[in-house]
Amino acid sequence: MPTTKKKTWSEKLNGGKPPHVVMLEKPFAGVAAGQTLAIASPMMVKEYIEKIPRGKTRSMLEMRETFAKKMNADAACPTSSSIFLRIVAEATLEEIASGKNLAEATPFWRIVEPASPLAQKLSCGPDFVEHMRTLETRGE
């Protein structure tokens, strides 16, 4: 049986479907059947994060509301948004591990809450997220 090579986080970041809107046939994540749901993309999440000013944070809800409005949808998918945020974070960590300057990295810590389940899953762990937030709020 041939083995398939597991995609890197960077490959996941650059692959996948473009952002799109779907009409729900049944209720999902608090959105009623018949309403529209925006499905972003990892690159859309990356671009959103890169616009957050240094020392500032945004919530996942704020990001999803921005996507829904931008894509003229009733809501944005919380599940795919969370998955795409993890892809962006892990791809950034791969870049940092490969020598990319931290100052040039996508600052995913501006949207990942240190106490969140997502921070617990990241390969850097929640302490890194908290550390980066602290450095930025102190202006370092």
JSON list of C-alpha atoms in Angstrom, two decimals:
[
{"chain": "A", "resi": 1, "resn": "MET", "atom": "CA", "xyz": [0.00, 0.00, 0.00]},
{"chain": "A", "resi": 2, "resn": "PRO", "atom": "CA", "xyz": [1.52, 3.35, -1.00]},
{"chain": "A", "resi": 3, "resn": "THR", "atom": "CA", "xyz": [1.98, 5.88, 1.76]},
{"chain": "A", "resi": 4, "resn": "THR", "atom": "CA", "xyz": [0.76, 9.40, 1.27]},
{"chain": "A", "resi": 5, "resn": "LYS", "atom": "CA", "xyz": [2.90, 12.24, 2.51]},
{"chain": "A", "resi": 6, "resn": "LYS", "atom": "CA", "xyz": [1.17, 14.30, 5.17]},
{"chain": "A", "resi": 7, "resn": "LYS", "atom": "CA", "xyz": [0.75, 17.93, 4.12]},
{"chain": "A", "resi": 8, "resn": "THR", "atom": "CA", "xyz": [2.70, 20.55, 6.01]},
{"chain": "A", "resi": 9, "resn": "TRP", "atom": "CA", "xyz": [0.79, 23.36, 7.67]},
{"chain": "A", "resi": 10, "resn": "SER", "atom": "CA", "xyz": [2.20, 25.71, 5.03]},
{"chain": "A", "resi": 11, "resn": "GLU", "atom": "CA", "xyz": [0.78, 23.49, 2.28]},
{"chain": "A", "resi": 12, "resn": "LYS", "atom": "CA", "xyz": [-2.59, 23.53, 4.03]},
{"chain": "A", "resi": 13, "resn": "LEU", "atom": "CA", "xyz": [-2.39, 27.32, 4.27]},
{"chain": "A", "resi": 14, "resn": "ASN", "atom": "CA", "xyz": [-1.86, 27.69, 0.54]},
{"chain": "A", "resi": 15, "resn": "GLY", "atom": "CA", "xyz": [-4.28, 24.96, -0.56]},
{"chain": "A", "resi": 16, "resn": "GLY", "atom": "CA", "xyz": [-7.95, 24.39, -0.23]},
{"chain": "A", "resi": 17, "resn": "LYS", "atom": "CA", "xyz": [-11.08, 26.01, -1.54]},
{"chain": "A", "resi": 18, "resn": "PRO", "atom": "CA", "xyz": [-11.46, 29.76, -1.99]},
{"chain": "A", "resi": 19, "resn": "PRO", "atom": "CA", "xyz": [-13.81, 31.63, 0.35]},
{"chain": "A", "resi": 20, "resn": "HIS", "atom": "CA", "xyz": [-17.47, 31.01, -0.44]},
{"chain": "A", "resi": 21, "resn": "VAL", "atom": "CA", "xyz": [-20.99, 31.30, 0.93]},
{"chain": "A", "resi": 22, "resn": "VAL", "atom": "CA", "xyz": [-23.40, 28.41, 1.43]},
{"chain": "A", "resi": 23, "resn": "MET", "atom": "CA", "xyz": [-27.15, 28.35, 2.05]},
{"chain": "A", "resi": 24, "resn": "LEU", "atom": "CA", "xyz": [-27.94, 26.15, 5.02]},
{"chain": "A", "resi": 25, "resn": "GLU", "atom": "CA", "xyz": [-30.43, 23.36, 4.48]},
{"chain": "A", "resi": 26, "resn": "LYS", "atom": "CA", "xyz": [-30.63, 22.69, 8.21]},
{"chain": "A", "resi": 27, "resn": "PRO", "atom": "CA", "xyz": [-29.66, 24.71, 11.30]},
{"chain": "A", "resi": 28, "resn": "PHE", "atom": "CA", "xyz": [-25.94, 24.81, 12.12]},
{"chain": "A", "resi": 29, "resn": "ALA", "atom": "CA", "xyz": [-24.02, 26.59, 14.87]},
{"chain": "A", "resi": 30, "resn": "GLY", "atom": "CA", "xyz": [-26.88, 28.89, 15.77]},
{"chain": "A", "resi": 31, "resn": "VAL", "atom": "CA", "xyz": [-27.64, 29.77, 12.15]},
{"chain": "A", "resi": 32, "resn": "ALA", "atom": "CA", "xyz": [-31.11, 28.84, 10.94]},
{"chain": "A", "resi": 33, "resn": "ALA", "atom": "CA", "xyz": [-31.96, 26.78, 7.88]},
{"chain": "A", "resi": 34, "resn": "GLY", "atom": "CA", "xyz": [-32.32, 29.06, 4.88]},
{"chain": "A", "resi": 35, "resn": "GLN", "atom": "CA", "xyz": [-29.69, 31.50, 6.10]},
{"chain": "A", "resi": 36, "resn": "THR", "atom": "CA", "xyz": [-26.27, 31.95, 4.56]},
{"chain": "A", "resi": 37, "resn": "LEU", "atom": "CA", "xyz": [-22.96, 30.96, 6.09]},
{"chain": "A", "resi": 38, "resn": "ALA", "atom": "CA", "xyz": [-19.60, 32.39, 5.02]},
{"chain": "A", "resi": 39, "resn": "ILE", "atom": "CA", "xyz": [-16.79, 29.89, 4.73]},
{"chain": "A", "resi": 40, "resn": "ALA", "atom": "CA", "xyz": [-13.49, 31.78, 4.76]},
{"chain": "A", "resi": 41, "resn": "SER", "atom": "CA", "xyz": [-10.11, 30.33, 3.78]},
{"chain": "A", "resi": 42, "resn": "PRO", "atom": "CA", "xyz": [-6.81, 30.01, 5.62]},
{"chain": "A", "resi": 43, "resn": "MET", "atom": "CA", "xyz": [-5.36, 32.87, 3.55]},
{"chain": "A", "resi": 44, "resn": "MET", "atom": "CA", "xyz": [-8.34, 35.09, 4.39]},
{"chain": "A", "resi": 45, "resn": "VAL", "atom": "CA", "xyz": [-7.71, 34.43, 8.10]},
{"chain": "A", "resi": 46, "resn": "LYS", "atom": "CA", "xyz": [-3.98, 35.19, 7.64]},
{"chain": "A", "resi": 47, "resn": "GLU", "atom": "CA", "xyz": [-4.75, 38.48, 5.90]},
{"chain": "A", "resi": 48, "resn": "TYR", "atom": "CA", "xyz": [-7.21, 39.46, 8.65]},
{"chain": "A", "resi": 49, "resn": "ILE", "atom": "CA", "xyz": [-4.65, 38.77, 11.38]},
{"chain": "A", "resi": 50, "resn": "GLU", "atom": "CA", "xyz": [-1.92, 40.72, 9.60]},
{"chain": "A", "resi": 51, "resn": "LYS", "atom": "CA", "xyz": [-4.13, 43.84, 9.74]},
{"chain": "A", "resi": 52, "resn": "ILE", "atom": "CA", "xyz": [-4.49, 43.72, 13.54]},
{"chain": "A", "resi": 53, "resn": "PRO", "atom": "CA", "xyz": [-2.24, 46.47, 14.95]},
{"chain": "A", "resi": 54, "resn": "ARG", "atom": "CA", "xyz": [0.70, 45.51, 17.17]},
{"chain": "A", "resi": 55, "resn": "GLY", "atom": "CA", "xyz": [-0.34, 45.39, 20.82]},
{"chain": "A", "resi": 56, "resn": "LYS", "atom": "CA", "xyz": [-4.02, 44.94, 19.95]},
{"chain": "A", "resi": 57, "resn": "THR", "atom": "CA", "xyz": [-6.13, 41.80, 19.94]},
{"chain": "A", "resi": 58, "resn": "ARG", "atom": "CA", "xyz": [-9.32, 40.68, 18.26]},
{"chain": "A", "resi": 59, "resn": "SER", "atom": "CA", "xyz": [-11.69, 37.88, 19.15]},
{"chain": "A", "resi": 60, "resn": "MET", "atom": "CA", "xyz": [-12.69, 34.98, 16.97]},
{"chain": "A", "resi": 61, "resn": "LEU", "atom": "CA", "xyz": [-16.24, 36.38, 17.04]},
{"chain": "A", "resi": 62, "resn": "GLU", "atom": "CA", "xyz": [-15.05, 39.77, 15.73]},
{"chain": "A", "resi": 63, "resn": "MET", "atom": "CA", "xyz": [-13.20, 38.03, 12.91]},
{"chain": "A", "resi": 64, "resn": "ARG", "atom": "CA", "xyz": [-16.23, 35.94, 11.98]},
{"chain": "A", "resi": 65, "resn": "GLU", "atom": "CA", "xyz": [-18.51, 38.98, 12.03]},
{"chain": "A", "resi": 66, "resn": "THR", "atom": "CA", "xyz": [-16.09, 40.78, 9.70]},
{"chain": "A", "resi": 67, "resn": "PHE", "atom": "CA", "xyz": [-16.07, 37.82, 7.30]},
{"chain": "A", "resi": 68, "resn": "ALA", "atom": "CA", "xyz": [-19.87, 37.51, 7.31]},
{"chain": "A", "resi": 69, "resn": "LYS", "atom": "CA", "xyz": [-20.27, 41.21, 6.54]},
{"chain": "A", "resi": 70, "resn": "LYS", "atom": "CA", "xyz": [-17.55, 41.18, 3.86]},
{"chain": "A", "resi": 71, "resn": "MET", "atom": "CA", "xyz": [-19.09, 38.14, 2.16]},
{"chain": "A", "resi": 72, "resn": "ASN", "atom": "CA", "xyz": [-22.71, 39.35, 2.55]},
{"chain": "A", "resi": 73, "resn": "ALA", "atom": "CA", "xyz": [-23.66, 36.31, 4.64]},
{"chain": "A", "resi": 74, "resn": "ASP", "atom": "CA", "xyz": [-25.82, 35.98, 7.74]},
{"chain": "A", "resi": 75, "resn": "ALA", "atom": "CA", "xyz": [-22.92, 34.49, 9.72]},
{"chain": "A", "resi": 76, "resn": "ALA", "atom": "CA", "xyz": [-19.47, 32.97, 9.33]},
{"chain": "A", "resi": 77, "resn": "CYS", "atom": "CA", "xyz": [-18.75, 29.35, 10.14]},
{"chain": "A", "resi": 78, "resn": "PRO", "atom": "CA", "xyz": [-17.21, 28.97, 13.60]},
{"chain": "A", "resi": 79, "resn": "THR", "atom": "CA", "xyz": [-15.87, 25.49, 12.85]},
{"chain": "A", "resi": 80, "resn": "SER", "atom": "CA", "xyz": [-13.97, 26.29, 9.66]},
{"chain": "A", "resi": 81, "resn": "SER", "atom": "CA", "xyz": [-12.80, 29.63, 11.09]},
{"chain": "A", "resi": 82, "resn": "SER", "atom": "CA", "xyz": [-11.23, 27.83, 14.03]},
{"chain": "A", "resi": 83, "resn": "ILE", "atom": "CA", "xyz": [-9.62, 25.21, 11.79]},
{"chain": "A", "resi": 84, "resn": "PHE", "atom": "CA", "xyz": [-8.25, 27.90, 9.47]},
{"chain": "A", "resi": 85, "resn": "LEU", "atom": "CA", "xyz": [-6.88, 29.87, 12.44]},
{"chain": "A", "resi": 86, "resn": "ARG", "atom": "CA", "xyz": [-5.00, 26.79, 13.59]},
{"chain": "A", "resi": 87, "resn": "ILE", "atom": "CA", "xyz": [-3.60, 26.29, 10.08]},
{"chain": "A", "resi": 88, "resn": "VAL", "atom": "CA", "xyz": [-2.35, 29.90, 10.03]},
{"chain": "A", "resi": 89, "resn": "ALA", "atom": "CA", "xyz": [-0.80, 29.56, 13.49]},
{"chain": "A", "resi": 90, "resn": "GLU", "atom": "CA", "xyz": [0.94, 26.26, 12.79]},
{"chain": "A", "resi": 91, "resn": "ALA", "atom": "CA", "xyz": [2.18, 27.44, 9.36]},
{"chain": "A", "resi": 92, "resn": "THR", "atom": "CA", "xyz": [3.62, 30.52, 11.08]},
{"chain": "A", "resi": 93, "resn": "LEU", "atom": "CA", "xyz": [5.34, 28.32, 13.66]},
{"chain": "A", "resi": 94, "resn": "GLU", "atom": "CA", "xyz": [6.82, 26.23, 10.82]},
{"chain": "A", "resi": 95, "resn": "GLU", "atom": "CA", "xyz": [8.20, 29.43, 9.27]},
{"chain": "A", "resi": 96, "resn": "ILE", "atom": "CA", "xyz": [9.67, 30.57, 12.59]},
{"chain": "A", "resi": 97, "resn": "ALA", "atom": "CA", "xyz": [11.27, 27.14, 13.07]},
{"chain": "A", "resi": 98, "resn": "SER", "atom": "CA", "xyz": [12.79, 27.48, 9.59]},
{"chain": "A", "resi": 99, "resn": "GLY", "atom": "CA", "xyz": [14.42, 30.78, 10.53]},
{"chain": "A", "resi": 100, "resn": "LYS", "atom": "CA", "xyz": [11.83, 33.44, 9.69]},
{"chain": "A", "resi": 101, "resn": "ASN", "atom": "CA", "xyz": [12.22, 36.54, 11.83]},
{"chain": "A", "resi": 102, "resn": "LEU", "atom": "CA", "xyz": [9.54, 36.66, 14.52]},
{"chain": "A", "resi": 103, "resn": "ALA", "atom": "CA", "xyz": [8.86, 40.31, 13.68]},
{"chain": "A", "resi": 104, "resn": "GLU", "atom": "CA", "xyz": [7.91, 39.25, 10.13]},
{"chain": "A", "resi": 105, "resn": "ALA", "atom": "CA", "xyz": [5.70, 36.34, 11.22]},
{"chain": "A", "resi": 106, "resn": "THR", "atom": "CA", "xyz": [1.91, 36.41, 11.10]},
{"chain": "A", "resi": 107, "resn": "PRO", "atom": "CA", "xyz": [1.00, 37.42, 14.69]},
{"chain": "A", "resi": 108, "resn": "PHE", "atom": "CA", "xyz": [-1.63, 34.76, 15.33]},
{"chain": "A", "resi": 109, "resn": "TRP", "atom": "CA", "xyz": [-1.35, 35.42, 19.09]},
{"chain": "A", "resi": 110, "resn": "ARG", "atom": "CA", "xyz": [-3.35, 38.61, 18.49]},
{"chain": "A", "resi": 111, "resn": "ILE", "atom": "CA", "xyz": [-6.48, 36.50, 17.98]},
{"chain": "A", "resi": 112, "resn": "VAL", "atom": "CA", "xyz": [-5.78, 33.17, 19.74]},
{"chain": "A", "resi": 113, "resn": "GLU", "atom": "CA", "xyz": [-6.83, 33.44, 23.38]},
{"chain": "A", "resi": 114, "resn": "PRO", "atom": "CA", "xyz": [-4.15, 31.89, 25.65]},
{"chain": "A", "resi": 115, "resn": "ALA", "atom": "CA", "xyz": [-6.79, 30.04, 27.69]},
{"chain": "A", "resi": 116, "resn": "SER", "atom": "CA", "xyz": [-8.67, 28.75, 24.64]},
{"chain": "A", "resi": 117, "resn": "PRO", "atom": "CA", "xyz": [-8.89, 25.11, 23.59]},
{"chain": "A", "resi": 118, "resn": "LEU", "atom": "CA", "xyz": [-7.13, 26.15, 20.35]},
{"chain": "A", "resi": 119, "resn": "ALA", "atom": "CA", "xyz": [-4.10, 27.48, 22.24]},
{"chain": "A", "resi": 120, "resn": "GLN", "atom": "CA", "xyz": [-3.91, 24.14, 24.06]},
{"chain": "A", "resi": 121, "resn": "LYS", "atom": "CA", "xyz": [-3.75, 22.31, 20.70]},
{"chain": "A", "resi": 122, "resn": "LEU", "atom": "CA", "xyz": [-1.04, 24.47, 19.13]},
{"chain": "A", "resi": 123, "resn": "SER", "atom": "CA", "xyz": [2.44, 23.01, 18.94]},
{"chain": "A", "resi": 124, "resn": "CYS", "atom": "CA", "xyz": [3.77, 26.12, 20.73]},
{"chain": "A", "resi": 125, "resn": "GLY", "atom": "CA", "xyz": [1.28, 25.79, 23.57]},
{"chain": "A", "resi": 126, "resn": "PRO", "atom": "CA", "xyz": [-0.60, 28.54, 25.40]},
{"chain": "A", "resi": 127, "resn": "ASP", "atom": "CA", "xyz": [2.49, 29.89, 27.18]},
{"chain": "A", "resi": 128, "resn": "PHE", "atom": "CA", "xyz": [3.98, 31.11, 23.89]},
{"chain": "A", "resi": 129, "resn": "VAL", "atom": "CA", "xyz": [0.72, 32.87, 23.00]},
{"chain": "A", "resi": 130, "resn": "GLU", "atom": "CA", "xyz": [0.60, 34.55, 26.41]},
{"chain": "A", "resi": 131, "resn": "HIS", "atom": "CA", "xyz": [4.29, 35.52, 26.19]},
{"chain": "A", "resi": 132, "resn": "MET", "atom": "CA", "xyz": [3.87, 37.13, 22.76]},
{"chain": "A", "resi": 133, "resn": "ARG", "atom": "CA", "xyz": [0.81, 39.07, 23.92]},
{"chain": "A", "resi": 134, "resn": "THR", "atom": "CA", "xyz": [2.70, 40.30, 26.97]},
{"chain": "A", "resi": 135, "resn": "LEU", "atom": "CA", "xyz": [5.69, 41.42, 24.88]},
{"chain": "A", "resi": 136, "resn": "GLU", "atom": "CA", "xyz": [3.43, 43.35, 22.51]},
{"chain": "A", "resi": 137, "resn": "THR", "atom": "CA", "xyz": [1.42, 45.08, 25.23]},
{"chain": "A", "resi": 138, "resn": "ARG", "atom": "CA", "xyz": [4.69, 46.18, 26.87]},
{"chain": "A", "resi": 139, "resn": "GLY", "atom": "CA", "xyz": [5.88, 47.48, 23.49]},
{"chain": "A", "resi": 140, "resn": "GLU", "atom": "CA", "xyz": [8.79, 45.06, 23.13]}
]
